[in-house]
Amino acid sequence: MAKAKAKENIVALFSQIEGMKGVKPEIVIEALKEGIIAAYKKQYGQAQNVEVTYDGNSGEFAVYSVREVVDEVFDSRLEISLEDARRFSELYEVGDKIRFQEDIHDFARSSIGVAKQNVLRKLKEEEQKDILNEYKKYEGEMINGTVDRLDERAIYIKLGRLDAMLLRKDQIFKERYRIGDRISVFVTEVKMTQKGPRVFVSRTAPDMLKRMFEKEVPEVFDGTVEIVSIAREAGDRAKIVVRSHNEKVDAIGTMVGRKGSNIQPIINDLHGENMDIIEWSSDKGTLVRNVLKPAQVNAVYIFDDGSALAVVPDDQLTLAIGKKGQNVRLAAQVAHCKIDIKKESEFDESEIGEIVSQEDENEEEESELEIIEVEEIPSEDQVGLEELLDSINIPVEEKED
């Protein structure tokens, strides 16, 4: 009668929990197993030797204590003597394991309460896993959301079932947001934390620019124009090296778009962040020359360790280095090499050590289309074509309609 009552309680628990939305039968089974083991441990002080099985056909659970056959018993809960074991079978030897079925009635009542707690815990865990998997696919992508709340640590952005965290270090210094504002962010990481799944986003990540150009420029999205590298000091300036995989497609012109139509929405979204669009070159000296623009460079020396020395006219030194070193710093990042700057009046070629290559201004004719320094582009209504092209540093005679 007691055993039947215990089974009724377990069946009732099954019916109750399975009726909950989204609860899988295997979760209930596993929760009951854990509940029975917890009840066994509570009664016997340990549960290292207990096994719980479930028969899917009969719907019944069984509890077994497992004991090891030994010559001398030190803990009767875990061990059984060889002499006692051979009362069950003469085949048992020292080291064998014997399973003894226990009366589940002894554990059923207390195990049900534990099982309920386990089911709720597992439901929460499963929900968190689902959320994690749902948002994991957005890593490395752009996503839109609404500012939900703000504190000193972060801006919290509503993304459906989860809030994303835009930490202070990932915010553009001059941007300000209010609750309810729409915002585009780049998903840097989705991970499980002690507080559940977390989505971390950024407005400063260099790859954010890549995704923005993929959205605005079909040729970037389909790979015709490749963004080779990006260096960025978010909210202020970025250098972007590009190349075309189709000789009929001009990489820089495509990035900028007709009258700035491609790049201007990105500049607007980033509140006026200036961008240098730079032509890639397989020749490292030419690439270093390009990335240092708008400064004029007389010669570039590439050393055997991969570093570079750029020699510039005296009046170009400040421009080459940039405000607080920004121009040369971004140039080095985007070219992936150390770049030293020296003004012409202080340069002595005899002091130069082993040089792998030299790219001299006189050896290769410069093209004005190697780089475009893009700032805020006036609208077509505000200026004429010549003024518009001047604003993005493209000579009128070289611009194609």
Short mmCIF file of C-alpha atoms in Angstrom, two decimals:
data_model
loop_
_atom_site.label_atom_id
_atom_site.label_comp_id
_atom_site.label_asym_id
_atom_site.label_seq_id
_atom_site.Cartn_x
_atom_site.Cartn_y
_atom_site.Cartn_z
CA MET A 1 0.00 0.00 0.00
CA ALA A 2 2.82 2.40 0.92
CA LYS A 3 4.69 1.55 -2.27
CA ALA A 4 1.55 2.20 -4.33
CA LYS A 5 1.05 5.54 -2.57
CA ALA A 6 4.66 6.52 -3.32
CA LYS A 7 4.17 5.69 -6.97
CA GLU A 8 0.93 7.73 -7.01
CA ASN A 9 2.80 10.74 -5.62
CA ILE A 10 5.47 10.48 -8.30
CA VAL A 11 2.88 10.06 -11.05
CA ALA A 12 1.00 13.08 -9.70
CA LEU A 13 4.21 15.10 -9.81
CA PHE A 14 4.74 14.02 -13.41
CA SER A 15 1.27 15.20 -14.36
CA GLN A 16 1.66 18.48 -12.51
CA ILE A 17 5.06 19.41 -13.91
CA GLU A 18 4.54 18.13 -17.45
CA GLY A 19 1.54 20.43 -17.65
CA MET A 20 3.85 23.40 -17.27
CA LYS A 21 4.61 25.14 -20.55
CA GLY A 22 7.85 24.10 -22.17
CA VAL A 23 8.76 21.31 -19.73
CA LYS A 24 10.28 18.30 -21.46
CA PRO A 25 9.64 14.82 -19.94
CA GLU A 26 13.37 14.13 -19.69
CA ILE A 27 13.75 17.20 -17.48
CA VAL A 28 11.12 15.85 -15.09
CA ILE A 29 12.75 12.42 -15.05
CA GLU A 30 16.19 13.84 -14.36
CA ALA A 31 14.80 16.12 -11.66
CA LEU A 32 13.11 13.20 -9.90
CA LYS A 33 16.29 11.17 -10.06
CA GLU A 34 18.20 14.01 -8.44
CA GLY A 35 15.43 14.39 -5.86
CA ILE A 36 15.57 10.71 -4.91
CA ILE A 37 19.36 10.81 -4.65
CA ALA A 38 19.13 13.93 -2.45
CA ALA A 39 16.60 12.18 -0.19
CA TYR A 40 18.86 9.12 0.04
CA LYS A 41 21.80 11.31 0.98
CA LYS A 42 19.73 13.08 3.64
CA GLN A 43 18.79 9.74 5.21
CA TYR A 44 22.16 7.96 4.97
CA GLY A 45 24.57 10.90 5.06
CA GLN A 46 26.08 10.17 1.65
CA ALA A 47 24.98 9.25 -1.85
CA GLN A 48 28.14 8.25 -3.64
CA ASN A 49 26.95 4.68 -4.05
CA VAL A 50 23.32 5.21 -5.08
CA GLU A 51 21.86 4.67 -8.54
CA VAL A 52 18.38 5.62 -9.74
CA THR A 53 16.83 4.11 -12.86
CA TYR A 54 13.65 4.86 -14.75
CA ASP A 55 11.62 2.36 -16.78
CA GLY A 56 9.95 4.20 -19.64
CA ASN A 57 7.49 1.36 -20.25
CA SER A 58 6.18 1.00 -16.71
CA GLY A 59 6.84 4.59 -15.64
CA GLU A 60 8.50 3.33 -12.47
CA PHE A 61 11.68 4.44 -10.73
CA ALA A 62 14.02 2.06 -8.94
CA VAL A 63 16.66 2.90 -6.33
CA TYR A 64 19.81 0.83 -5.86
CA SER A 65 22.60 1.06 -3.34
CA VAL A 66 25.89 -0.20 -4.72
CA ARG A 67 28.44 -1.91 -2.48
CA GLU A 68 31.92 -3.16 -3.22
CA VAL A 69 32.99 -6.67 -2.26
CA VAL A 70 35.94 -6.50 0.18
CA ASP A 71 37.86 -8.81 2.51
CA GLU A 72 37.29 -6.55 5.51
CA VAL A 73 34.37 -4.12 5.84
CA PHE A 74 35.09 -0.62 7.11
CA ASP A 75 31.83 1.07 6.00
CA SER A 76 28.78 -1.15 5.67
CA ARG A 77 27.01 1.52 3.61
CA LEU A 78 29.60 1.21 0.86
CA GLU A 79 31.07 -2.26 1.31
CA ILE A 80 30.08 -5.89 1.74
CA SER A 81 32.30 -8.75 2.86
CA LEU A 82 33.23 -11.51 0.42
CA GLU A 83 31.59 -14.00 2.78
CA ASP A 84 28.26 -12.14 2.75
CA ALA A 85 28.44 -11.55 -1.00
CA ARG A 86 28.83 -15.27 -1.70
CA ARG A 87 25.53 -15.89 0.08
CA PHE A 88 23.99 -14.31 -3.02
CA SER A 89 26.33 -15.92 -5.54
CA GLU A 90 29.48 -18.04 -5.34
CA LEU A 91 30.78 -16.16 -8.39
CA TYR A 92 31.47 -12.88 -6.54
CA GLU A 93 35.12 -11.87 -6.05
CA VAL A 94 36.82 -9.04 -4.15
CA GLY A 95 36.42 -5.80 -6.11
CA ASP A 96 33.04 -6.71 -7.62
CA LYS A 97 30.09 -4.33 -7.29
CA ILE A 98 26.70 -5.54 -6.07
CA ARG A 99 23.46 -3.58 -6.53
CA PHE A 100 20.81 -3.81 -3.80
CA GLN A 101 17.35 -2.50 -4.56
CA GLU A 102 15.96 -0.13 -1.93
CA ASP A 103 12.35 0.62 -1.09
CA ILE A 104 11.53 3.82 -2.98
CA HIS A 105 8.80 4.58 -0.42
CA ASP A 106 11.57 5.55 1.98
CA PHE A 107 12.56 8.42 -0.30
CA ALA A 108 9.55 9.21 -2.48
CA ARG A 109 7.82 11.72 -0.22
CA SER A 110 10.84 13.92 0.51
CA SER A 111 12.19 13.50 -3.02
CA ILE A 112 9.09 15.07 -4.58
CA GLY A 113 9.73 18.45 -2.94
CA VAL A 114 13.36 18.38 -4.05
CA ALA A 115 12.28 17.32 -7.54
CA LYS A 116 9.96 20.31 -7.85
CA GLN A 117 12.81 22.64 -6.97
CA ASN A 118 15.09 20.84 -9.40
CA VAL A 119 12.56 21.15 -12.21
CA LEU A 120 12.21 24.87 -11.65
CA ARG A 121 15.99 25.22 -11.56
CA LYS A 122 16.39 23.16 -14.72
CA LEU A 123 13.65 25.13 -16.44
CA LYS A 124 15.55 28.31 -15.69
CA GLU A 125 18.79 26.75 -16.91
CA GLU A 126 17.14 25.56 -20.13
CA GLU A 127 15.60 28.97 -20.71
CA GLN A 128 18.98 30.62 -20.18
CA LYS A 129 20.61 28.18 -22.62
CA ASP A 130 17.92 28.95 -25.20
CA ILE A 131 18.51 32.69 -24.77
CA LEU A 132 22.27 32.19 -24.99
CA ASN A 133 21.94 30.21 -28.22
CA GLU A 134 19.46 32.70 -29.64
CA TYR A 135 21.85 35.63 -29.22
CA LYS A 136 25.12 33.75 -29.79
CA LYS A 137 24.52 33.90 -33.55
CA TYR A 138 24.70 37.71 -33.38
CA GLU A 139 28.34 37.77 -32.26
CA GLY A 140 30.33 39.88 -34.71
CA GLU A 141 27.18 41.45 -36.16
CA MET A 142 25.30 44.72 -35.88
CA ILE A 143 22.04 44.81 -33.96
CA ASN A 144 19.51 47.53 -33.16
CA GLY A 145 17.91 48.11 -29.79
CA THR A 146 16.34 50.65 -27.46
CA VAL A 147 18.07 52.25 -24.48
CA ASP A 148 16.32 50.73 -21.46
CA ARG A 149 18.30 52.18 -18.55
CA LEU A 150 21.62 53.81 -17.73
CA ASP A 151 24.04 53.80 -14.83
CA GLU A 152 27.65 54.78 -14.18
CA ARG A 153 28.88 51.43 -15.45
CA ALA A 154 26.94 50.89 -18.66
CA ILE A 155 24.06 51.66 -20.98
CA TYR A 156 21.54 48.80 -21.02
CA ILE A 157 19.92 48.19 -24.39
CA LYS A 158 16.69 46.22 -24.79
CA LEU A 159 17.12 43.43 -27.35
CA GLY A 160 13.90 41.46 -26.99
CA ARG A 161 14.35 38.80 -24.28
CA LEU A 162 17.62 40.23 -23.04
CA ASP A 163 19.33 43.51 -22.24
CA ALA A 164 22.72 44.12 -23.84
CA MET A 165 25.45 45.89 -21.90
CA LEU A 166 27.27 48.78 -23.55
CA LEU A 167 30.08 49.25 -21.05
CA ARG A 168 31.66 52.67 -20.59
CA LYS A 169 34.90 51.53 -22.26
CA ASP A 170 32.91 50.56 -25.37
CA GLN A 171 31.05 53.87 -25.64
CA ILE A 172 32.02 56.73 -27.94
CA PHE A 173 33.19 59.48 -25.59
CA LYS A 174 31.06 62.28 -27.05
CA GLU A 175 27.82 60.35 -27.49
CA ARG A 176 24.95 60.84 -25.05
CA TYR A 177 21.81 58.73 -24.88
CA ARG A 178 18.48 58.89 -23.12
CA ILE A 179 16.02 56.17 -22.19
CA GLY A 180 13.96 55.28 -25.24
CA ASP A 181 16.62 56.22 -27.81
CA ARG A 182 17.19 53.79 -30.68
CA ILE A 183 20.80 52.69 -31.03
CA SER A 184 22.88 50.51 -33.36
CA VAL A 185 25.60 48.45 -31.69
CA PHE A 186 28.16 45.79 -32.56
CA VAL A 187 27.89 42.51 -30.63
CA THR A 188 31.34 41.64 -29.29
CA GLU A 189 30.51 38.70 -27.02
CA VAL A 190 27.61 36.58 -25.80
CA LYS A 191 28.41 34.41 -22.79
CA MET A 192 26.94 32.76 -19.72
CA THR A 193 27.71 34.46 -16.42
CA GLN A 194 26.73 33.77 -12.82
CA LYS A 195 23.77 36.08 -13.39
CA GLY A 196 22.71 34.31 -16.58
CA PRO A 197 23.38 35.00 -20.27
CA ARG A 198 24.92 38.37 -21.09
CA VAL A 199 25.27 40.22 -24.37
CA PHE A 200 28.18 42.66 -24.55
CA VAL A 201 28.09 45.28 -27.29
CA SER A 202 30.30 48.09 -28.53
CA ARG A 203 30.21 51.35 -30.44
CA THR A 204 34.01 51.56 -30.63
CA ALA A 205 35.02 48.21 -32.17
CA PRO A 206 36.85 48.58 -35.52
CA ASP A 207 34.80 45.72 -36.98
CA MET A 208 31.68 47.80 -36.39
CA LEU A 209 32.78 50.01 -39.30
CA LYS A 210 33.18 46.95 -41.51
CA ARG A 211 29.62 45.82 -40.81
CA MET A 212 28.29 49.33 -41.40
CA PHE A 213 29.97 49.53 -44.80
CA GLU A 214 28.67 46.05 -45.68
CA LYS A 215 25.19 47.36 -45.00
CA GLU A 216 25.61 50.56 -47.03
CA VAL A 217 27.79 49.32 -49.91
CA PRO A 218 26.70 46.23 -51.92
CA GLU A 219 30.21 45.82 -53.36
CA VAL A 220 31.63 45.49 -49.85
CA PHE A 221 28.92 43.03 -48.85
CA ASP A 222 29.56 40.77 -51.87
CA GLY A 223 33.35 40.99 -51.57
CA THR A 224 34.08 42.95 -54.73
CA VAL A 225 35.64 45.63 -52.54
CA GLU A 226 37.55 44.25 -49.57
CA ILE A 227 38.15 46.11 -46.34
CA VAL A 228 41.70 44.96 -45.62
CA SER A 229 42.23 46.60 -42.24
CA ILE A 230 40.77 49.22 -39.94
CA ALA A 231 42.33 51.37 -37.24
CA ARG A 232 40.03 53.55 -35.23
CA GLU A 233 39.88 56.02 -32.39
CA ALA A 234 36.13 55.96 -32.08
CA GLY A 235 34.27 59.22 -32.33
CA ASP A 236 37.30 61.06 -33.70
CA ARG A 237 39.09 59.41 -36.62
CA ALA A 238 39.47 56.12 -38.47
CA LYS A 239 41.75 54.84 -41.22
CA ILE A 240 40.34 52.15 -43.51
CA VAL A 241 42.50 50.30 -46.05
CA VAL A 242 40.57 48.91 -49.02
CA ARG A 243 41.23 47.12 -52.30
CA SER A 244 39.13 46.07 -55.27
CA HIS A 245 38.97 42.54 -56.65
CA ASN A 246 37.54 43.87 -59.92
CA GLU A 247 39.75 46.15 -62.01
CA LYS A 248 36.65 47.95 -63.26
CA VAL A 249 35.58 48.89 -59.72
CA ASP A 250 37.36 51.74 -57.93
CA ALA A 251 37.59 50.75 -54.28
CA ILE A 252 37.78 54.25 -52.80
CA GLY A 253 35.08 55.72 -55.01
CA THR A 254 32.80 52.81 -54.19
CA MET A 255 33.33 53.21 -50.45
CA VAL A 256 32.52 56.92 -50.59
CA GLY A 257 29.67 56.62 -53.08
CA ARG A 258 28.34 59.18 -55.50
CA LYS A 259 28.49 62.55 -53.74
CA GLY A 260 29.21 60.77 -50.46
CA SER A 261 25.98 58.76 -50.52
CA ASN A 262 27.57 55.61 -49.07
CA ILE A 263 29.83 57.02 -46.41
CA GLN A 264 27.73 59.93 -45.16
CA PRO A 265 25.08 57.80 -43.35
CA ILE A 266 27.91 56.08 -41.47
CA ILE A 267 29.51 59.39 -40.51
CA ASN A 268 26.11 60.65 -39.35
CA ASP A 269 25.48 57.53 -37.25
CA LEU A 270 28.87 57.98 -35.59
CA HIS A 271 28.27 61.68 -34.95
CA GLY A 272 30.88 63.02 -37.34
CA GLU A 273 33.73 60.53 -36.96
CA ASN A 274 36.29 61.42 -39.66
CA MET A 275 37.47 58.64 -41.96
CA ASP A 276 40.50 58.21 -44.21
CA ILE A 277 39.77 55.74 -46.99
CA ILE A 278 43.12 54.37 -48.17
CA GLU A 279 44.16 52.38 -51.23
CA TRP A 280 45.87 49.10 -50.34
CA SER A 281 49.20 48.20 -51.93
CA SER A 282 51.18 44.97 -51.92
CA ASP A 283 54.31 47.12 -51.73
CA LYS A 284 54.84 47.94 -48.07
CA GLY A 285 56.61 51.21 -48.77
CA THR A 286 53.72 52.44 -50.90
CA LEU A 287 51.24 51.32 -48.26
CA VAL A 288 53.11 53.22 -45.53
CA ARG A 289 53.15 56.31 -47.75
CA ASN A 290 49.40 55.98 -48.30
CA VAL A 291 48.43 55.47 -44.67
CA LEU A 292 50.40 58.54 -43.55
CA LYS A 293 48.33 60.86 -45.73
CA PRO A 294 47.27 63.64 -45.69
CA ALA A 295 50.96 64.26 -44.93
CA GLN A 296 53.38 64.39 -47.86
CA VAL A 297 56.13 61.75 -47.67
CA ASN A 298 59.46 62.06 -49.50
CA ALA A 299 60.72 58.51 -48.95
CA VAL A 300 59.91 55.34 -47.03
CA TYR A 301 62.53 52.85 -45.83
CA ILE A 302 61.51 49.31 -44.84
CA PHE A 303 63.87 47.46 -42.50
CA ASP A 304 64.52 43.75 -42.10
CA ASP A 305 62.45 43.63 -38.91
CA GLY A 306 59.40 44.91 -40.82
CA SER A 307 59.45 48.40 -39.33
CA ALA A 308 59.39 51.53 -41.48
CA LEU A 309 60.99 54.96 -41.50
CA ALA A 310 59.16 57.74 -43.33
CA VAL A 311 61.10 60.86 -44.30
CA VAL A 312 58.90 63.94 -44.64
CA PRO A 313 59.47 67.60 -45.51
CA ASP A 314 60.11 69.69 -42.42
CA ASP A 315 56.80 71.49 -42.79
CA GLN A 316 54.95 68.14 -42.96
CA LEU A 317 56.29 66.66 -39.72
CA THR A 318 53.47 67.89 -37.51
CA LEU A 319 50.86 66.73 -40.03
CA ALA A 320 52.50 63.31 -40.39
CA ILE A 321 52.59 62.77 -36.64
CA GLY A 322 49.15 64.24 -36.09
CA LYS A 323 47.50 65.73 -33.04
CA LYS A 324 48.83 63.89 -29.98
CA GLY A 325 50.43 61.38 -32.39
CA GLN A 326 47.08 60.24 -33.76
CA ASN A 327 47.95 60.15 -37.48
CA VAL A 328 51.09 58.04 -37.16
CA ARG A 329 49.51 55.89 -34.45
CA LEU A 330 46.53 54.97 -36.64
CA ALA A 331 48.81 54.59 -39.66
CA ALA A 332 50.97 52.06 -37.82
CA GLN A 333 47.93 50.12 -36.65
CA VAL A 334 46.30 49.94 -40.07
CA ALA A 335 49.59 49.06 -41.83
CA HIS A 336 50.49 46.51 -39.12
CA CYS A 337 54.02 47.81 -38.65
CA LYS A 338 56.02 50.24 -36.54
CA ILE A 339 56.45 53.59 -38.32
CA ASP A 340 59.04 56.19 -37.34
CA ILE A 341 58.86 59.72 -38.76
CA LYS A 342 61.88 61.88 -39.48
CA LYS A 343 61.99 65.32 -41.02
CA GLU A 344 64.15 65.79 -44.08
CA SER A 345 66.59 68.29 -42.52
CA GLU A 346 67.58 65.80 -39.82
CA PHE A 347 67.75 62.72 -42.03
CA ASP A 348 71.13 61.21 -42.86
CA GLU A 349 70.86 58.21 -45.18
CA SER A 350 74.31 57.02 -44.13
CA GLU A 351 72.93 56.28 -40.65
CA ILE A 352 70.37 53.87 -42.04
CA GLY A 353 71.17 50.22 -41.30
CA GLU A 354 70.11 47.23 -43.36
CA ILE A 355 67.18 48.12 -45.57
CA VAL A 356 64.92 45.61 -47.24
CA SER A 357 63.38 48.14 -49.63
CA GLN A 358 63.06 51.84 -50.26
CA GLU A 359 59.98 53.52 -51.71
CA ASP A 360 60.99 56.95 -52.94
CA GLU A 361 58.67 59.69 -54.10
CA ASN A 362 60.60 59.98 -57.36
CA GLU A 363 60.36 56.25 -58.14
CA GLU A 364 56.60 56.08 -58.36
CA GLU A 365 54.12 58.68 -59.47
CA GLU A 366 51.64 59.48 -56.75
CA SER A 367 47.94 59.19 -57.39
CA GLU A 368 45.58 61.62 -55.71
CA LEU A 369 43.01 58.83 -55.53
CA GLU A 370 45.09 56.67 -53.19
CA ILE A 371 43.36 58.19 -50.19
CA ILE A 372 40.34 60.26 -49.47
CA GLU A 373 40.14 62.11 -46.20
CA VAL A 374 36.44 62.21 -45.47
CA GLU A 375 34.95 64.63 -43.02
CA GLU A 376 31.45 66.09 -42.95
CA ILE A 377 30.27 66.18 -46.59
CA PRO A 378 27.99 69.07 -47.59
CA SER A 379 24.73 68.24 -49.33
CA GLU A 380 24.30 68.72 -53.08
CA ASP A 381 21.91 71.60 -52.42
CA GLN A 382 24.51 73.48 -50.39
CA VAL A 383 27.43 73.39 -52.84
CA GLY A 384 28.19 72.79 -56.48
CA LEU A 385 29.96 69.73 -57.84
CA GLU A 386 33.41 71.28 -57.70
CA GLU A 387 33.00 72.37 -54.07
CA LEU A 388 31.56 68.99 -53.13
CA LEU A 389 34.49 67.10 -54.66
CA ASP A 390 36.93 69.47 -53.01
CA SER A 391 35.35 68.68 -49.62
CA ILE A 392 36.39 65.05 -49.98
CA ASN A 393 39.74 65.81 -51.61
CA ILE A 394 39.01 64.43 -55.10
CA PRO A 395 40.23 66.63 -57.98
CA VAL A 396 37.36 67.43 -60.34
CA GLU A 397 39.24 66.31 -63.41
CA GLU A 398 39.75 62.82 -61.94
CA LYS A 399 36.17 62.20 -60.81
CA GLU A 400 34.00 60.05 -63.05
CA ASP A 401 30.25 60.42 -63.15
#
